[in-house]
Amino acid sequence: MINCFRRKKKKYEAHCIGFKENLPESNTVLSLDVENSRYENGPPNRFTRRKSVFAEHYDPEEDEDDDNDKVVYPKSDEQRQQLAESVRNILLFRSLDQEQVQEVLDAMFERKVQTGEVVIHQGDDGDNFYVIQSGIYNIHVNTDQEHEKFVGKYDNTGSFGELALMYNQPRAATIKAATDGSLWAMNRQVFRKIVLKGAFKKRREYETLLEGVPLLQFLNPYERMNLCDALMPKSYKDDETIIKQGEVGDGMYFVESGTVRIVMVNESGEEKEVSKLNKGQYFGELALVTHKPRAASVYSVGDVKLAFLDVQAFERLLGPCMDIMKRNINEYEEQFLKVFGSKTNIGDLR
Ligand code: 1OR
Ligand code: 1OR
């Protein structure tokens, strides 16, 4: 038997007060009333100045599983396959190993919903986390008790209901089915046992790194949080090739520790080191912005730790930073002119 409500609630209580009112879920919401939600409570800088929104006092060791029972909701092969497909893009599940993914698949149960049904009520305690199998779900936020505002919707993909479970706070929004649909649900206990620890570790590890990246200053804390979920760690020894000039871009990198060098071969075969990057700097964004092959090669100098963001997550999460990245191309062009004395092979960078 599973002791569903054996929570160590005291440990996690509301370490993120003041956070929940500014939470655009950019990783899963496909159509957002962005103007009205992202900066509703002030300009973007306000978020960048605010202290960490993550639960600093969360202690994963305290959450050690003292209950060996595993929850298994039987599923047909087809259902399991559908579910596996739906969870593949859930950023919160990224740090799970294969065994944990199987546990997640076992523990989820189906919930059919009808048009107009309220799946989550703002203000309620959190019970389940939901992954969308099908259906459209509207997001409403009550700002002053009386007025409910439509702030966005999920369209047949994504997940919701993680905030109340992660931060022990009341539901931050109301989720209402706009069509008939089907959801996969995971109860609070399983969510905390399997998903929470990894997600917290990752957020804690990357939060400080990302706060120091000027490019990301226009993301609010919730968007940065989603970015933390999406990053994958990569390590290199001295003089390994991280990116090869001319190849297709599959993602970008943030330097977590160590140094990388950027080397370019120009049209006449001349190879030059054009730059060195250290902690907090990023590279590999150019090919993703321009949809051109990699403009340079990148090599590790000594031991290097990087955080990798794949191209799909880049497109989903870094929309607000795209203009800055485009503007940076001008700087590359100017530097190129200085180093190579011509602009010949960068004319088609954009
Ligand atoms: P929850 O457990 O608080 C409601 O239950 C869920 O709605 C929440 O987790 C998120 O998964 C999801 N603000 C708060 N919650 C949101 C938001 C949101 N969008 C989705 N959820 N926004 C900020 C509104 C000022 C974003 C709206 C686009
Ligand atoms: P990418 O996806 O093209 C290689 O993969 C990365 O190296 C590239 O993204 C940039 O992040 C980085 N100066 C500094 N860094 C550069 C430059 C550069 N080009 C690419 N990267 N340039 C100035 C040369 C003096 C070259 C401009 C074309």
mmCIF file of N, CA, C and O in Angstrom, residues 21 33-41 122 138-153 172-175:
data_model
loop_
_atom_site.group_PDB
_atom_site.id
_atom_site.type_symbol
_atom_site.label_atom_id
_atom_site.label_comp_id
_atom_site.label_asym_id
_atom_site.label_seq_id
_atom_site.Cartn_x
_atom_site.Cartn_y
_atom_site.Cartn_z
ATOM 1 N N GLU A 21 3.174 34.724 -9.157
ATOM 2 C CA GLU A 21 2.343 35.587 -9.990
ATOM 3 C C GLU A 21 2.952 35.861 -11.366
ATOM 4 O O GLU A 21 2.328 36.432 -12.223
ATOM 5 N N ASP A 33 -0.870 34.632 -24.218
ATOM 6 C CA ASP A 33 -1.127 36.054 -24.226
ATOM 7 C C ASP A 33 0.118 36.688 -23.605
ATOM 8 O O ASP A 33 0.106 37.150 -22.474
ATOM 9 N N VAL A 34 1.200 36.628 -24.379
ATOM 10 C CA VAL A 34 2.506 36.951 -23.820
ATOM 11 C C VAL A 34 2.556 38.375 -23.284
ATOM 12 O O VAL A 34 3.050 38.636 -22.193
ATOM 13 N N GLU A 35 2.014 39.314 -24.053
ATOM 14 C CA GLU A 35 2.062 40.709 -23.620
ATOM 15 C C GLU A 35 1.464 40.870 -22.232
ATOM 16 O O GLU A 35 1.896 41.648 -21.423
ATOM 17 N N ASN A 36 0.397 40.117 -21.997
ATOM 18 C CA ASN A 36 -0.305 40.284 -20.730
ATOM 19 C C ASN A 36 0.225 39.427 -19.615
ATOM 20 O O ASN A 36 -0.124 39.617 -18.476
ATOM 21 N N SER A 37 1.022 38.469 -19.965
ATOM 22 C CA SER A 37 1.462 37.590 -18.893
ATOM 23 C C SER A 37 2.921 37.770 -18.534
ATOM 24 O O SER A 37 3.272 37.780 -17.381
ATOM 25 N N ARG A 38 3.767 37.956 -19.539
ATOM 26 C CA ARG A 38 5.181 37.897 -19.200
ATOM 27 C C ARG A 38 5.606 39.045 -18.296
ATOM 28 O O ARG A 38 6.313 38.866 -17.333
ATOM 29 N N TYR A 39 5.183 40.240 -18.622
ATOM 30 C CA TYR A 39 5.688 41.366 -17.855
ATOM 31 C C TYR A 39 4.584 42.128 -17.138
ATOM 32 O O TYR A 39 4.689 43.294 -16.864
ATOM 33 N N GLU A 40 3.555 41.372 -16.835
ATOM 34 C CA GLU A 40 2.388 41.987 -16.217
ATOM 35 C C GLU A 40 2.736 42.789 -14.959
ATOM 36 O O GLU A 40 2.160 43.810 -14.680
ATOM 37 N N ASN A 41 3.684 42.308 -14.202
ATOM 38 C CA ASN A 41 3.972 42.951 -12.927
ATOM 39 C C ASN A 41 5.236 43.800 -12.947
ATOM 40 O O ASN A 41 5.877 43.999 -11.939
ATOM 41 N N GLN A 122 -7.336 27.279 -9.365
ATOM 42 C CA GLN A 122 -6.361 28.138 -8.704
ATOM 43 C C GLN A 122 -6.686 28.205 -7.204
ATOM 44 O O GLN A 122 -7.851 28.320 -6.821
ATOM 45 N N ASN A 138 -7.358 25.696 -21.506
ATOM 46 C CA ASN A 138 -7.130 27.124 -21.295
ATOM 47 C C ASN A 138 -6.554 27.384 -19.907
ATOM 48 O O ASN A 138 -6.891 26.697 -18.942
ATOM 49 N N ILE A 139 -5.696 28.398 -19.858
ATOM 50 C CA ILE A 139 -5.093 28.788 -18.573
ATOM 51 C C ILE A 139 -5.712 30.116 -18.151
ATOM 52 O O ILE A 139 -5.688 31.087 -18.924
ATOM 53 N N HIS A 140 -6.260 30.149 -16.968
ATOM 54 C CA HIS A 140 -6.847 31.385 -16.439
ATOM 55 C C HIS A 140 -6.159 31.727 -15.133
ATOM 56 O O HIS A 140 -5.868 30.852 -14.330
ATOM 57 N N VAL A 141 -5.946 33.017 -14.929
ATOM 58 C CA VAL A 141 -5.359 33.441 -13.655
ATOM 59 C C VAL A 141 -6.252 34.501 -13.032
ATOM 60 O O VAL A 141 -6.687 35.436 -13.698
ATOM 61 N N ASN A 142 -6.520 34.317 -11.774
ATOM 62 C CA ASN A 142 -7.327 35.249 -10.990
ATOM 63 C C ASN A 142 -6.402 36.238 -10.339
ATOM 64 O O ASN A 142 -5.585 35.865 -9.510
ATOM 65 N N THR A 143 -6.527 37.498 -10.687
ATOM 66 C CA THR A 143 -5.600 38.439 -10.080
ATOM 67 C C THR A 143 -6.202 39.130 -8.860
ATOM 68 O O THR A 143 -5.515 39.463 -7.930
ATOM 69 N N ASP A 144 -7.509 39.327 -8.870
ATOM 70 C CA ASP A 144 -8.113 40.081 -7.754
ATOM 71 C C ASP A 144 -9.379 39.411 -7.210
ATOM 72 O O ASP A 144 -10.368 40.085 -6.925
ATOM 73 N N GLN A 145 -9.338 38.144 -7.099
ATOM 74 C CA GLN A 145 -10.479 37.378 -6.553
ATOM 75 C C GLN A 145 -11.681 37.310 -7.482
ATOM 76 O O GLN A 145 -12.334 36.291 -7.586
ATOM 77 N N GLU A 146 -11.980 38.403 -8.171
ATOM 78 C CA GLU A 146 -13.209 38.426 -8.968
ATOM 79 C C GLU A 146 -12.957 38.167 -10.443
ATOM 80 O O GLU A 146 -13.743 37.534 -11.113
ATOM 81 N N HIS A 147 -11.869 38.719 -10.944
ATOM 82 C CA HIS A 147 -11.668 38.678 -12.382
ATOM 83 C C HIS A 147 -10.691 37.595 -12.793
ATOM 84 O O HIS A 147 -9.525 37.607 -12.401
ATOM 85 N N GLU A 148 -11.223 36.685 -13.564
ATOM 86 C CA GLU A 148 -10.378 35.614 -14.065
ATOM 87 C C GLU A 148 -9.903 36.018 -15.452
ATOM 88 O O GLU A 148 -10.713 36.415 -16.280
ATOM 89 N N LYS A 149 -8.608 35.911 -15.670
ATOM 90 C CA LYS A 149 -8.078 36.356 -16.950
ATOM 91 C C LYS A 149 -7.536 35.168 -17.731
ATOM 92 O O LYS A 149 -6.796 34.343 -17.181
ATOM 93 N N PHE A 150 -7.891 35.114 -19.003
ATOM 94 C CA PHE A 150 -7.331 34.073 -19.880
ATOM 95 C C PHE A 150 -5.901 34.481 -20.225
ATOM 96 O O PHE A 150 -5.676 35.574 -20.735
ATOM 97 N N VAL A 151 -4.934 33.628 -19.924
ATOM 98 C CA VAL A 151 -3.545 34.028 -20.178
ATOM 99 C C VAL A 151 -2.820 33.136 -21.176
ATOM 100 O O VAL A 151 -1.694 33.431 -21.568
ATOM 101 N N GLY A 152 -3.452 32.067 -21.579
ATOM 102 C CA GLY A 152 -2.777 31.211 -22.554
ATOM 103 C C GLY A 152 -3.467 29.870 -22.649
ATOM 104 O O GLY A 152 -4.470 29.612 -21.974
ATOM 105 N N LYS A 153 -2.941 29.027 -23.544
ATOM 106 C CA LYS A 153 -3.546 27.694 -23.654
ATOM 107 C C LYS A 153 -2.510 26.649 -24.050
ATOM 108 O O LYS A 153 -1.462 26.970 -24.620
ATOM 109 N N ALA A 172 -1.403 27.835 -8.906
ATOM 110 C CA ALA A 172 -1.173 29.208 -9.331
ATOM 111 C C ALA A 172 -2.092 29.644 -10.464
ATOM 112 O O ALA A 172 -2.108 30.820 -10.827
ATOM 113 N N ALA A 173 -2.823 28.732 -11.048
ATOM 114 C CA ALA A 173 -3.699 29.080 -12.175
ATOM 115 C C ALA A 173 -4.833 28.061 -12.238
ATOM 116 O O ALA A 173 -4.771 27.005 -11.593
ATOM 117 N N THR A 174 -5.854 28.407 -12.997
ATOM 118 C CA THR A 174 -6.946 27.471 -13.248
ATOM 119 C C THR A 174 -6.773 26.907 -14.647
ATOM 120 O O THR A 174 -6.474 27.650 -15.586
ATOM 121 N N ILE A 175 -6.935 25.598 -14.776
ATOM 122 C CA ILE A 175 -6.802 24.957 -16.081
ATOM 123 C C ILE A 175 -8.149 24.332 -16.435
ATOM 124 O O ILE A 175 -8.653 23.483 -15.705
#
